[in-house]
Short mmCIF file of C-alpha atoms and ligand atoms in Angstrom, two decimals:
data_model
loop_
_atom_site.label_atom_id
_atom_site.label_comp_id
_atom_site.label_asym_id
_atom_site.label_seq_id
_atom_site.Cartn_x
_atom_site.Cartn_y
_atom_site.Cartn_z
CA UNK P 1 0.08 0.06 0.03
CA UNK P 2 1.57 3.27 -1.43
CA UNK P 3 1.97 5.86 1.83
CA UNK P 4 0.59 8.70 -0.46
CA UNK P 5 -1.76 10.83 1.37
CA UNK P 6 -4.39 10.97 -1.46
CA UNK P 7 -5.76 8.61 -4.00
CA UNK P 8 -7.78 7.86 -7.16
CA UNK P 9 -10.19 5.11 -6.37
CA UNK P 10 -11.42 3.77 -9.30
CA UNK P 11 -14.87 1.92 -9.58
CA UNK P 12 -14.12 -0.50 -12.19
CA UNK P 13 -17.43 -2.27 -11.90
CA UNK P 14 -19.41 1.34 -11.95
CA UNK P 15 -17.18 1.67 -15.30
CA UNK P 16 -18.34 -1.96 -16.63
CA UNK P 17 -22.07 -0.91 -15.85
CA UNK P 18 -21.83 2.48 -17.14
CA UNK P 19 -20.88 0.43 -20.87
CA UNK P 20 -23.86 -1.37 -20.22
CA UNK P 21 -25.97 1.37 -19.91
CA UNK P 22 -24.24 3.15 -22.99
CA UNK P 23 -24.53 -0.28 -25.11
CA UNK P 24 -28.61 -0.12 -24.61
CA UNK P 25 -28.58 3.70 -25.88
CA UNK P 26 -26.86 2.22 -29.07
CA UNK P 27 -28.98 -1.09 -29.48
CA UNK P 28 -27.84 -1.38 -33.14
CA UNK P 29 -24.12 -0.45 -32.74
CA UNK P 30 -21.44 -2.31 -31.41
CA UNK P 31 -19.69 -0.50 -28.31
CA UNK P 32 -15.99 0.77 -28.99
CA UNK P 33 -14.63 2.25 -25.31
CA UNK P 34 -12.00 4.76 -25.50
CA UNK P 35 -9.15 4.34 -23.25
CA UNK P 36 -6.67 6.85 -24.76
CA UNK P 37 -4.57 9.02 -22.55
CA UNK P 38 -4.22 6.29 -19.61
CA UNK P 39 -7.98 5.46 -20.08
CA UNK P 40 -8.97 9.22 -19.13
CA UNK P 41 -6.75 8.90 -16.02
CA UNK P 42 -8.55 5.66 -14.96
CA UNK P 43 -5.54 3.61 -16.11
CA UNK P 44 -5.42 2.07 -19.53
CA UNK P 45 -5.47 -1.87 -18.82
CA UNK P 46 -7.71 -1.93 -16.07
CA UNK P 47 -10.26 0.62 -17.72
CA UNK P 48 -9.83 -1.42 -21.19
CA UNK P 49 -10.34 -4.87 -18.97
CA UNK P 50 -13.85 -3.59 -17.42
CA UNK P 51 -15.13 -2.38 -20.29
CA UNK P 52 -14.96 -5.57 -22.21
CA UNK P 53 -16.18 -6.93 -19.14
CA UNK P 54 -18.75 -4.50 -19.69
CA UNK P 55 -19.74 -5.59 -23.00
CA UNK P 56 -17.55 -3.29 -25.26
CA UNK P 57 -16.00 -5.42 -28.22
CA UNK P 58 -13.51 -2.63 -29.21
CA UNK P 59 -11.11 -0.34 -27.72
CA UNK P 60 -10.16 2.79 -28.89
CA UNK P 61 -6.30 4.54 -28.72
CA UNK P 62 -5.17 7.40 -29.69
CA UNK P 63 -1.53 6.73 -29.65
CA UNK P 64 -0.14 3.41 -30.99
CA UNK P 65 1.80 3.14 -27.83
CA UNK P 66 -1.18 2.68 -25.74
CA UNK P 67 -2.85 0.14 -28.60
CA UNK P 68 0.39 -1.66 -28.36
CA UNK P 69 0.69 -1.87 -24.68
CA UNK P 70 -3.29 -3.51 -24.69
CA UNK P 71 -1.97 -5.96 -26.86
CA UNK P 72 1.40 -6.48 -24.66
CA UNK P 73 -1.06 -7.28 -21.72
CA UNK P 74 -2.75 -9.62 -23.54
CA UNK P 75 -6.15 -8.05 -24.10
CA UNK P 76 -8.08 -8.79 -26.68
CA UNK P 77 -11.23 -7.41 -28.73
CA UNK P 78 -10.43 -5.17 -31.67
CA UNK P 79 -7.93 -2.11 -31.03
CA UNK P 80 -8.52 0.99 -33.29
CA UNK P 81 -5.46 3.55 -32.92
CA UNK P 82 -5.82 6.76 -35.02
CA UNK P 83 -3.00 9.34 -34.13
CA UNK P 84 0.68 8.69 -35.20
CA UNK P 85 3.28 10.44 -37.34
CA UNK P 86 5.43 9.29 -40.65
CA UNK P 87 7.76 6.54 -37.97
CA UNK P 88 4.72 5.12 -36.28
CA UNK P 89 5.56 1.57 -35.09
CA UNK P 90 2.87 0.54 -38.16
CA UNK P 91 4.13 -3.06 -38.59
CA UNK P 92 4.11 -3.78 -34.86
CA UNK P 93 0.73 -2.76 -35.15
CA UNK P 94 -0.31 -4.96 -37.81
CA UNK P 95 1.55 -7.77 -36.26
CA UNK P 96 -0.44 -7.05 -32.69
CA UNK P 97 -3.87 -7.23 -34.63
CA UNK P 98 -4.77 -3.39 -34.20
CA UNK P 99 -6.70 -1.45 -36.51
CA UNK P 100 -5.15 1.57 -38.02
CA UNK P 101 -6.42 4.63 -39.35
CA UNK P 102 -5.79 6.27 -42.35
CA UNK P 103 -5.80 9.93 -42.10
CA UNK P 104 -3.66 11.49 -44.95
CA UNK P 105 -2.01 9.81 -48.36
CA UNK P 106 1.34 9.32 -47.07
CA UNK P 107 -0.21 7.41 -44.01
CA UNK P 108 -1.93 4.69 -46.55
CA UNK P 109 1.48 4.41 -48.29
CA UNK P 110 3.08 4.06 -44.84
CA UNK P 111 0.29 1.38 -43.88
CA UNK P 112 0.73 -0.96 -47.04
CA UNK P 113 4.34 -0.95 -46.91
CA UNK P 114 4.09 -2.26 -43.14
CA UNK P 115 1.37 -4.83 -44.62
CA UNK P 116 3.91 -5.75 -47.00
CA UNK P 117 6.79 -6.00 -44.78
CA UNK P 118 4.69 -7.93 -42.39
CA UNK P 119 2.97 -10.56 -44.58
CA UNK P 120 -0.35 -10.03 -42.85
CA UNK P 121 -3.44 -8.04 -44.18
CA UNK P 122 -4.09 -4.36 -42.29
CA UNK P 123 -7.35 -3.17 -41.43
CA UNK P 124 -7.59 0.20 -42.49
CA UNK P 125 -10.39 3.01 -41.33
CA UNK P 126 -10.56 5.73 -43.60
CA UNK P 127 -10.67 9.10 -41.71
CA UNK P 128 -12.77 11.86 -43.60
CA UNK P 129 -12.56 15.25 -41.88
CA UNK P 130 -16.31 15.72 -42.46
CA UNK P 131 -16.12 19.49 -40.85
CA UNK P 132 -14.72 18.65 -37.54
CA UNK P 133 -11.46 20.66 -39.29
CA UNK P 134 -8.96 18.69 -37.23
CA UNK P 135 -7.36 14.92 -38.55
CA UNK P 136 -8.75 13.45 -41.38
CA UNK P 137 -8.86 13.77 -45.12
CA UNK P 138 -11.26 16.45 -46.86
CA UNK P 139 -13.89 14.92 -49.39
CA UNK P 140 -11.38 15.19 -52.30
CA UNK P 141 -8.56 13.43 -50.69
CA UNK P 142 -10.51 10.79 -49.20
CA UNK P 143 -11.98 9.56 -52.41
CA UNK P 144 -8.76 9.37 -53.86
CA UNK P 145 -6.98 7.92 -51.25
CA UNK P 146 -10.42 5.05 -51.39
CA UNK P 147 -9.14 4.39 -54.79
CA UNK P 148 -5.50 3.85 -53.92
CA UNK P 149 -6.67 1.57 -50.80
CA UNK P 150 -9.13 -0.50 -52.78
CA UNK P 151 -6.26 -1.12 -55.06
CA UNK P 152 -4.05 -2.30 -51.83
CA UNK P 153 -7.03 -4.47 -50.46
CA UNK P 154 -7.53 -6.22 -54.35
CA UNK P 155 -3.76 -7.13 -54.07
CA UNK P 156 -4.09 -7.95 -50.23
CA UNK P 157 -2.19 -5.78 -48.58
CA UNK P 158 -4.93 -4.10 -46.23
CA UNK P 159 -8.50 -4.66 -46.03
CA UNK P 160 -10.99 -1.62 -45.83
CA UNK P 161 -13.06 -2.24 -43.14
CA UNK P 162 -14.34 1.72 -42.01
CA UNK P 163 -14.91 4.61 -42.74
CA UNK P 164 -14.76 7.34 -39.80
CA UNK P 165 -15.28 10.81 -38.79
CA UNK P 166 -15.87 12.86 -35.67
CA UNK P 167 -18.23 15.80 -35.09
CA UNK P 168 -16.93 19.79 -33.84
CA UNK P 169 -20.74 20.07 -31.95
CA UNK P 170 -21.43 16.82 -30.91
CA UNK P 171 -22.08 18.55 -27.29
CA UNK P 172 -24.63 20.94 -28.82
CA UNK P 173 -27.04 18.46 -30.79
CA UNK P 174 -29.22 21.23 -32.36
CA UNK P 175 -25.80 22.95 -33.77
CA UNK P 176 -26.70 22.94 -37.81
CA UNK P 177 -22.97 21.60 -38.46
CA UNK P 178 -24.17 18.39 -36.82
CA UNK P 179 -26.55 17.32 -39.52
CA UNK P 180 -23.93 19.09 -42.25
CA UNK P 181 -21.21 16.84 -41.04
CA UNK P 182 -23.48 13.99 -40.69
CA UNK P 183 -24.43 14.47 -44.84
CA UNK P 184 -21.13 14.47 -45.77
CA UNK P 185 -20.29 11.47 -44.14
CA UNK P 186 -23.50 9.96 -45.65
CA UNK P 187 -22.15 10.89 -48.63
CA UNK P 188 -18.59 9.34 -47.80
CA UNK P 189 -19.96 5.94 -46.97
CA UNK P 190 -22.16 5.81 -49.74
CA UNK P 191 -19.52 6.57 -51.96
CA UNK P 192 -17.27 4.05 -50.36
CA UNK P 193 -20.01 1.89 -51.03
CA UNK P 194 -20.24 2.62 -54.85
CA UNK P 195 -16.66 2.16 -55.58
CA UNK P 196 -17.39 -1.92 -53.75
CA UNK P 197 -16.23 -1.32 -50.48
CA UNK P 198 -17.26 -3.80 -48.06
CA UNK P 199 -17.53 -1.56 -45.16
CA UNK P 200 -17.39 -3.12 -41.56
CA UNK P 201 -17.60 -0.13 -39.48
CA UNK P 202 -18.99 2.95 -40.39
CA UNK P 203 -18.50 5.43 -37.26
CA UNK P 204 -19.24 8.79 -36.12
CA UNK P 205 -20.74 8.87 -33.10
CA UNK P 206 -18.62 10.14 -29.64
CA UNK P 207 -20.36 10.04 -26.38
CA UNK P 208 -22.37 13.29 -26.98
CA UNK P 209 -23.82 11.97 -30.19
CA UNK P 210 -24.23 8.71 -28.96
CA UNK P 211 -26.61 9.81 -26.00
CA UNK P 212 -28.75 12.33 -27.70
CA UNK P 213 -28.55 11.35 -31.63
CA UNK P 214 -29.60 7.79 -32.67
CA UNK P 215 -29.22 8.69 -36.10
CA UNK P 216 -25.53 8.94 -36.37
CA UNK P 217 -25.23 5.68 -34.24
CA UNK P 218 -24.22 3.99 -37.46
CA UNK P 219 -22.47 0.44 -36.42
CA UNK P 220 -20.26 1.24 -33.88
CA UNK P 221 -20.20 4.32 -31.20
CA UNK P 222 -16.67 5.68 -29.62
CA UNK P 223 -17.28 6.33 -26.52
CA UNK P 224 -15.02 8.17 -24.02
CA UNK P 225 -15.92 10.46 -21.25
CA UNK P 226 -19.19 8.52 -20.51
CA UNK P 227 -17.47 4.97 -19.99
CA UNK P 228 -16.26 7.13 -17.12
CA UNK P 229 -19.17 8.09 -15.37
CA UNK P 230 -19.19 11.67 -16.55
CA UNK P 231 -21.89 13.51 -18.60
CA UNK P 232 -20.60 14.75 -22.25
CA UNK P 233 -23.70 17.18 -21.97
CA UNK P 234 -23.53 18.87 -18.72
CA UNK P 235 -25.99 21.39 -19.72
CA UNK P 236 -28.91 18.67 -20.82
CA UNK P 237 -28.14 16.50 -17.76
CA UNK P 238 -26.02 15.16 -15.20
CA UNK P 239 -24.56 11.30 -15.31
CA UNK P 240 -27.85 10.50 -13.75
CA UNK P 241 -29.77 11.32 -16.54
CA UNK P 242 -27.92 9.14 -18.78
CA UNK P 243 -27.74 6.33 -16.24
CA UNK P 244 -24.14 6.99 -15.52
CA UNK P 245 -21.97 6.64 -12.27
CA UNK P 246 -18.72 8.48 -11.73
CA UNK P 247 -16.24 6.67 -11.82
CA UNK P 248 -13.05 8.23 -10.51
CA UNK P 249 -13.65 9.43 -6.41
CA UNK P 250 -10.22 11.75 -5.76
CA UNK P 251 -9.16 11.66 -1.87
CA UNK P 252 -6.75 12.58 0.16
CA UNK P 253 -5.86 12.91 3.84
CA UNK P 254 -5.32 16.04 5.75
CA UNK P 255 -2.25 16.55 6.16
CA UNK P 256 -2.32 19.34 9.17
CA UNK P 257 -4.76 21.14 10.49
CA UNK P 258 -4.19 24.57 12.17
CA UNK P 259 -6.17 27.44 14.23
CA UNK P 260 -5.68 30.88 12.56
CA UNK P 261 -6.64 34.27 13.84
CA UNK P 262 -8.97 35.99 11.69
CA UNK P 263 -7.22 38.50 9.22
CA UNK P 264 -4.60 35.85 8.58
CA UNK P 265 -3.08 35.13 4.54
CA UNK P 266 -3.24 32.44 3.40
CA UNK P 267 -1.10 30.51 0.78
CA UNK P 268 1.21 32.12 -2.18
CA UNK P 269 0.56 36.04 -2.84
CA UNK P 270 -2.06 36.14 -0.26
CA UNK P 271 -5.10 35.52 -2.36
CA UNK P 272 -6.96 34.60 0.33
CA UNK P 273 -7.97 36.28 3.97
CA UNK P 274 -9.57 34.93 6.75
CA UNK P 275 -13.10 37.01 8.05
CA UNK P 276 -13.07 35.43 11.46
CA UNK P 277 -10.29 33.34 13.38
CA UNK P 278 -10.99 29.67 11.81
CA UNK P 279 -9.25 26.53 11.17
CA UNK P 280 -7.24 25.57 8.36
CA UNK P 281 -6.19 22.55 6.59
CA UNK P 282 -3.83 21.54 4.19
CA UNK P 283 -5.06 19.08 1.70
CA UNK P 284 -1.86 16.97 0.15
CA UNK P 285 -2.72 17.60 -3.97
CA UNK P 286 -1.74 20.30 -6.03
CA UNK P 287 -1.26 21.14 -9.47
CA UNK P 288 1.42 18.67 -10.02
CA UNK P 289 -1.13 16.20 -9.15
CA UNK P 290 -3.69 17.57 -11.43
CA UNK P 291 -5.40 20.23 -9.45
CA UNK P 292 -6.35 23.19 -11.61
CA UNK P 293 -4.53 26.35 -10.43
CA UNK P 294 -7.50 28.03 -12.02
CA UNK P 295 -9.59 26.75 -9.33
CA UNK P 296 -7.63 28.78 -6.56
CA UNK P 297 -9.94 30.27 -4.48
CA UNK P 298 -8.96 34.33 -4.16
CA UNK P 299 -10.24 36.08 -1.54
CA UNK P 300 -13.52 34.32 0.62
CA UNK P 301 -16.07 35.43 -2.03
CA UNK P 302 -14.35 33.87 -5.14
CA UNK P 303 -14.25 30.23 -3.63
CA UNK P 304 -12.23 27.82 -5.08
CA UNK P 305 -12.34 23.99 -6.74
CA UNK P 306 -14.98 22.17 -3.79
CA UNK P 307 -13.64 20.08 -1.14
CA UNK P 308 -16.21 17.77 1.07
CA UNK P 309 -14.71 17.60 4.10
CA UNK P 310 -17.16 15.63 6.86
CA UNK P 311 -20.31 16.60 4.88
CA UNK P 312 -19.25 19.87 4.25
CA UNK P 313 -19.17 21.31 0.97
CA UNK P 314 -16.09 23.83 1.28
CA UNK P 315 -13.62 25.35 -1.19
CA UNK P 316 -9.99 25.38 -1.50
CA UNK P 317 -9.01 28.53 0.16
CA UNK P 318 -6.01 30.76 -1.97
CA UNK P 319 -3.49 29.60 -4.51
CA UNK P 320 -3.26 25.85 -5.68
CA UNK P 321 0.37 25.33 -4.53
CA UNK P 322 2.34 22.13 -6.63
CA UNK P 323 1.90 19.55 -3.93
CA UNK P 324 -0.94 21.14 -1.87
CA UNK P 325 -3.82 23.11 -1.17
CA UNK P 326 -5.28 24.89 1.60
CA UNK P 327 -9.22 24.50 2.73
CA UNK P 328 -10.83 26.78 5.61
CA UNK P 329 -12.38 24.19 7.63
CA UNK P 330 -14.17 26.96 9.49
CA UNK P 331 -14.22 28.51 13.26
CA UNK P 332 -14.27 25.43 15.69
CA UNK P 333 -13.81 22.73 13.05
CA UNK P 334 -13.67 19.51 14.61
CA UNK P 335 -10.74 17.62 12.17
CA UNK P 336 -7.82 16.75 12.77
CA UNK P 337 -4.55 15.64 10.91
CA UNK P 338 -5.63 12.38 8.92
CA UNK P 339 -8.87 12.93 8.40
CA UNK P 340 -10.49 11.94 4.97
CA UNK P 341 -11.42 14.96 2.60
CA UNK P 342 -13.11 14.49 -1.11
CA UNK P 343 -12.19 16.58 -3.95
CA UNK P 344 -14.46 15.34 -6.13
CA UNK P 345 -16.51 11.87 -6.51
CA UNK P 346 -20.13 10.27 -7.48
CA UNK P 347 -21.98 13.60 -6.46
CA UNK P 348 -23.69 11.23 -3.87
CA UNK P 349 -25.31 12.81 -1.25
CA UNK P 350 -24.51 16.36 -2.44
CA UNK P 351 -20.39 15.63 -2.90
CA UNK P 352 -18.42 17.59 -5.38
CA UNK P 353 -17.59 16.29 -8.90
CA UNK P 354 -15.41 16.32 -11.68
CA UNK P 355 -17.73 18.45 -13.44
CA UNK P 356 -17.83 20.87 -10.25
CA UNK P 357 -14.28 20.85 -10.60
CA UNK P 358 -14.05 21.99 -14.29
CA UNK P 359 -16.80 24.91 -13.53
CA UNK P 360 -14.28 26.05 -11.16
CA UNK P 361 -11.55 26.28 -13.39
CA UNK P 362 -13.41 27.18 -16.58
CA UNK P 363 -13.04 23.83 -18.35
CA UNK P 364 -14.42 20.45 -19.04
CA UNK P 365 -14.66 17.86 -16.74
CA UNK P 366 -12.44 15.66 -19.40
CA UNK P 367 -9.60 17.53 -18.57
CA UNK P 368 -10.09 17.06 -14.70
CA UNK P 369 -9.80 13.23 -14.46
CA UNK P 370 -7.13 13.34 -17.61
CA UNK P 371 -4.74 15.27 -15.75
CA UNK P 372 -5.27 13.85 -12.02
CA UNK P 373 -1.18 13.08 -11.74
CA UNK P 374 1.12 10.31 -12.52
CA UNK P 375 2.32 10.03 -8.84
CA UNK P 376 -1.46 9.92 -7.85
CA UNK P 377 -1.91 6.06 -6.49
CA UNK P 378 -4.61 4.46 -8.49
CA UNK P 379 -6.87 2.14 -6.46
CA UNK P 380 -9.10 -0.18 -8.08
CA UNK P 381 -12.70 -1.29 -7.08
CA UNK P 382 -12.84 -4.98 -8.95
CA UNK P 383 -15.83 -5.09 -11.36
CA UNK P 384 -16.76 -8.31 -9.53
CA UNK P 385 -16.45 -9.04 -5.85
CA UNK P 386 -13.92 -11.43 -5.07
CA UNK P 387 -14.74 -15.21 -5.02
CA UNK P 388 -15.83 -16.25 -1.84
CA UNK P 389 -12.82 -18.92 -1.87
CA UNK P 390 -10.48 -16.10 -2.06
CA UNK P 391 -11.48 -14.37 0.95
CA UNK P 392 -9.78 -15.41 3.80
CA UNK P 393 -12.26 -15.14 6.68
CA UNK P 394 -15.44 -13.72 7.58
CA UNK P 395 -15.84 -9.81 6.95
CA UNK P 396 -13.38 -8.85 4.80
CA UNK P 397 -14.29 -5.34 2.65
CA UNK P 398 -15.43 -6.03 -1.14
CA UNK P 399 -12.21 -4.90 -2.09
CA UNK P 400 -9.24 -5.24 0.00
CA UNK P 401 -6.79 -2.97 -1.43
CA UNK P 402 -8.95 0.02 -0.88
CA UNK P 403 -8.44 2.42 2.12
CA UNK P 404 -10.94 4.83 3.39
CA UNK P 405 -13.52 3.91 0.78
CA UNK P 406 -16.56 4.57 2.91
CA UNK P 407 -19.30 6.74 2.08
CA UNK P 408 -18.42 6.45 -1.47
CA UNK P 409 -22.34 5.56 -2.50
C1 PLP N 1 -11.94 10.86 -27.89
C2 PLP N 1 -12.36 10.51 -28.90
C3 PLP N 1 -13.64 10.03 -28.86
C4 PLP N 1 -14.47 9.50 -27.54
O1 PLP N 1 -14.81 11.23 -27.08
P1 PLP N 1 -16.07 11.45 -26.11
O2 PLP N 1 -16.35 12.44 -26.32
O3 PLP N 1 -15.03 11.02 -24.85
O4 PLP N 1 -16.74 10.29 -25.95
C5 PLP N 1 -13.84 9.32 -29.97
N1 PLP N 1 -13.56 9.77 -31.19
C6 PLP N 1 -12.36 10.19 -31.61
C7 PLP N 1 -12.08 10.25 -32.68
C8 PLP N 1 -11.78 10.95 -30.13
O5 PLP N 1 -10.47 11.15 -30.40
#
């Protein structure tokens, strides 16, 4: 057990159940759980395994190394990777049975060459820029690359299994670009089919589109943030509105507690000043642990990011430092060093959420969970309770490797 006085508790049972709930939202599509960015900060391998246990049949990894790490760990299912530059380990990817995206003419050449070297057929998904304006081929380039890809397919080097794209405004379902992009995508798919491509998976929807727009589900939905139990459309509803439960709880033990007078200046640049005699607690998590410095609390009337202490919703007082933040526990507070505080979690019983932190920092919940620092230990609640035979004696907690886990709902 780590001696780190803080941890991210990752409830893999909640993750698997989120995948099941999401699959029910898209009954005609297969589910890809996107596990890029270390499983959105939750841990690549545990997140991938739990997602497969919940019924996902595909895993999505932005980076080639993440895709290879999945295979190196013996993880099955289909894996798609999509963001690479010249020099990428394409041959290794093909040999590891990873599907690869092609988002530029050079990438098709590189994948075909890698497939020929390995003597295997590479499975390729052609990525169309239907209007996001990021990675992907504009339709005219796509049509040329499609023809070249079908020639390489005829030679057996590759199989064009997918055409795909990504939306710019999925989180604003009424935005006119959603329909426009969907039409460009439909045209790209129809063109491929006219040219004789036998597409296995056409895919366009991320979490937000999956939950708000069944017309873009196609054969496969690519789910990231919702798998981790956070709402992709907070203006339309929180996780509970979609049957989701936040997977990560970030908690810490108070390192110190002390009594201070009124007018006491707190942390760097004295951005916060106590208004009355009070108790201050030091929470051993800072911006190196992913606590956004933008969620600093300046003066008592501009509270920082929320911190739940003994059933009270408090806030960061003063500047977020590299390793620590201060919380104003209030006059007469009874907390002592070692007491548990929660920065965010399921939101049960009014507790703070990653979405609350996103609002406090002027960002999105994605950034809150993906930036939880590598040095913060991840503690996993397993997808299934340990088998009775694995428990030595009665009265063991459900997960023996979780500490301080009471009251997480
Ligand atoms: C990250 C990502 C997703 C998942 O998006 P969410 O909004 O987290 O569901 C899907 N597709 C692509 C191409 C992505 O980069």
